[in-house]
Amino acid sequence: VVPRFGRTEVIDNTLNPEFVRKFVLDYYFEEKQNLRFDVYNVDSKTSNLPKSGFLGQAYIALGEVIGSQRGRLERPLTGVPGKKCGTIVLFAEELSNCRDIITMQLCANKLDKKDFFGKSDPFLVFYRSNEDGTFTICHKTEVVKNNLNPVWQPFSIPVRALCNGDYDRTVKIDVFDWDRDGSHDFIGEFATSYRELSRAQNQFTVYEVSFFELKYLTLSNASFCGIHLSLSSIPPLRTQLNFTVAIDFTASNGIPSQPTSLHYMSPYQLSSYAMALKAVGEIIQDYDSDKLFPAYGFGAKVPPDGKVSHQFPLNHNPDNPSCEGIEGVLESYFHSLRTVQLYGPTNFAPVINQVARLAAQETDGSQYYVLLIITDGVISDMLQTKEAIVSASSLPMSIIIVGVGPADFLAMEELDGDEVRVSSRGRYAERDIVQFVPFRDYVDHSGNHVLSMARLAKDVLAEIPEQLLSYMKTRDIKPLSASPQ
């Protein structure tokens, strides 16, 4: 049984509903948080959802919404055989620390008459602007029946629901004439901001409602709780994560066709390499909008000339080393195991420098690069790797190293700068960008590989948000506020 987190309000007589009710979730970057959205048609206010009213569902990871462009994700609804169920659109935004509440009352004067046999039945709809210039509904007033000069009841709304603590973000207010069949008539609209609303305290403010002709709407009796006009809490910078994989193909892993090999492709379970890749990659991929991942191997002789390479694309396409999704990376990895010859030595520096060259081109905070290296043993180019890490520490980049197998990983732990900052030729890393973990520490002794993978992913990804923020702070990159149209 899947626990139900929450339920929206019911919107009558429409095929294109905009729900007001918001849901606040605790979000963990390093965990897979799967959500299911079910949509129903209900004809009464009962708490029971009729099976006959099921309209469709969508399975979405919270990280996919967070990692989508501008925090907006659109997905098709499925679940009704042979029928197109429509789409669901989700918006996500980090809540600011603002705890202010605004209480206001509005009235209107000389609104348009929309009903043939009577006066209009007006109500107001408040929208907050999004980072892409679109608007999301955040409040509806009650309907005032048969009145062209309505006075709506006072209401309170958290400021972060209205504008997420950005006092200059556009707030749009539409005026509608209510109709029983849901086809509400548009009367007019006007735009304001929380800062402008706050200036109306203890006084009347008149807004022009524009449509075919000018009408007037008045804000009165505005009061504020805990006001502190600070612009410190504004929406976060939308940074795209770019995920790259590098896999150790050295001979110390053992012949892939043998069960003793760390690369052994068993028909019954994934190898440690595949489990580590799947565990970390399935979470990271939610934050990479194009789902295209460059994937490399190192330490093998590759066709056609059999030369040793420490940076060969797993898909054997040097012009485009990207694979589609983590499943595409796994498929290319398995293919490479059948086509290359495991050899040596174990060199990290070439692939680190490759990702660093890409990161060096995007230093404005819009892009951040994460390199996952999966390896089985002692590193061969320690001096060059330290030099590469020190150089990369000034770039928007993090490195995750997962050690598989029973080897002594003391040298790897030296690269993880938690205790002592990595240095090379007297130069210290600007910040800690390396996280190393041995996979054996996460193996569930009951044989539950899903649990092993979840534990691994949680620990290796836990430091990424702080490392990203540390880069932003060292470069004095401020979060970007919305740019409403």
mmCIF file of N, CA and C in Angstrom, residues 35 41 75 79 95 143 169 190 275 314 322 329 351 356 359-360 367 389 445 452 465 478:
data_model
loop_
_atom_site.group_PDB
_atom_site.id
_atom_site.type_symbol
_atom_site.label_atom_id
_atom_site.label_comp_id
_atom_site.label_asym_id
_atom_site.label_seq_id
_atom_site.Cartn_x
_atom_site.Cartn_y
_atom_site.Cartn_z
ATOM 1 N N LEU A 35 7.491 9.661 -6.484
ATOM 2 C CA LEU A 35 6.141 10.164 -6.224
ATOM 3 C C LEU A 35 5.185 9.590 -7.265
ATOM 4 N N ASN A 41 -11.860 12.147 -11.282
ATOM 5 C CA ASN A 41 -13.050 12.970 -11.460
ATOM 6 C C ASN A 41 -14.030 12.602 -10.343
ATOM 7 N N ARG A 75 4.464 15.881 -17.818
ATOM 8 C CA ARG A 75 4.493 14.449 -18.101
ATOM 9 C C ARG A 75 3.112 13.979 -18.545
ATOM 10 N N GLY A 79 -2.441 4.974 -17.620
ATOM 11 C CA GLY A 79 -3.149 4.100 -16.696
ATOM 12 C C GLY A 79 -4.541 3.696 -17.125
ATOM 13 N N LEU A 95 11.522 26.661 -0.875
ATOM 14 C CA LEU A 95 10.863 27.649 -0.029
ATOM 15 C C LEU A 95 11.892 28.565 0.606
ATOM 16 N N VAL A 143 -16.703 33.759 -4.134
ATOM 17 C CA VAL A 143 -17.530 34.412 -5.142
ATOM 18 C C VAL A 143 -18.526 35.326 -4.441
ATOM 19 N N ARG A 169 8.842 40.414 -6.948
ATOM 20 C CA ARG A 169 8.322 39.480 -7.941
ATOM 21 C C ARG A 169 6.883 39.852 -8.298
ATOM 22 N N PHE A 190 -4.834 42.878 -13.344
ATOM 23 C CA PHE A 190 -3.832 43.899 -13.049
ATOM 24 C C PHE A 190 -2.644 43.215 -12.383
ATOM 25 N N MET A 275 26.454 -2.201 -10.262
ATOM 26 C CA MET A 275 25.626 -1.734 -9.146
ATOM 27 C C MET A 275 26.015 -0.327 -8.716
ATOM 28 N N LEU A 314 32.962 4.719 -24.067
ATOM 29 C CA LEU A 314 32.372 3.381 -23.957
ATOM 30 C C LEU A 314 31.536 3.024 -25.169
ATOM 31 N N SER A 322 28.575 10.550 -25.530
ATOM 32 C CA SER A 322 27.415 10.557 -24.640
ATOM 33 C C SER A 322 26.510 9.348 -24.874
ATOM 34 N N VAL A 329 24.359 4.012 -20.637
ATOM 35 C CA VAL A 329 25.732 3.861 -20.143
ATOM 36 C C VAL A 329 26.015 2.392 -19.839
ATOM 37 N N VAL A 351 41.120 11.449 -17.576
ATOM 38 C CA VAL A 351 39.671 11.679 -17.598
ATOM 39 C C VAL A 351 39.287 12.857 -16.695
ATOM 40 N N ALA A 356 37.523 18.533 -16.601
ATOM 41 C CA ALA A 356 37.930 19.875 -16.159
ATOM 42 C C ALA A 356 37.956 20.860 -17.318
ATOM 43 N N ALA A 359 34.441 21.950 -17.749
ATOM 44 C CA ALA A 359 34.008 22.804 -16.636
ATOM 45 C C ALA A 359 34.621 24.197 -16.733
ATOM 46 N N ALA A 360 35.825 24.283 -17.268
ATOM 47 C CA ALA A 360 36.507 25.577 -17.379
ATOM 48 C C ALA A 360 35.803 26.518 -18.352
ATOM 49 N N GLN A 367 26.323 25.871 -14.896
ATOM 50 C CA GLN A 367 26.607 24.451 -15.104
ATOM 51 C C GLN A 367 27.525 23.960 -13.986
ATOM 52 N N ILE A 389 43.513 17.290 -9.678
ATOM 53 C CA ILE A 389 42.491 17.628 -8.680
ATOM 54 C C ILE A 389 42.692 19.046 -8.163
ATOM 55 N N HIS A 445 24.589 -7.623 4.016
ATOM 56 C CA HIS A 445 24.987 -9.024 4.211
ATOM 57 C C HIS A 445 23.838 -10.009 4.010
ATOM 58 N N SER A 452 21.821 -2.116 -0.665
ATOM 59 C CA SER A 452 23.241 -1.766 -0.819
ATOM 60 C C SER A 452 23.404 -0.541 -1.707
ATOM 61 N N PRO A 465 25.849 18.729 -2.838
ATOM 62 C CA PRO A 465 25.252 20.068 -2.681
ATOM 63 C C PRO A 465 26.179 21.066 -1.995
ATOM 64 N N LYS A 478 25.776 34.890 -6.924
ATOM 65 C CA LYS A 478 24.539 35.059 -6.163
ATOM 66 C C LYS A 478 23.411 34.307 -6.863
#
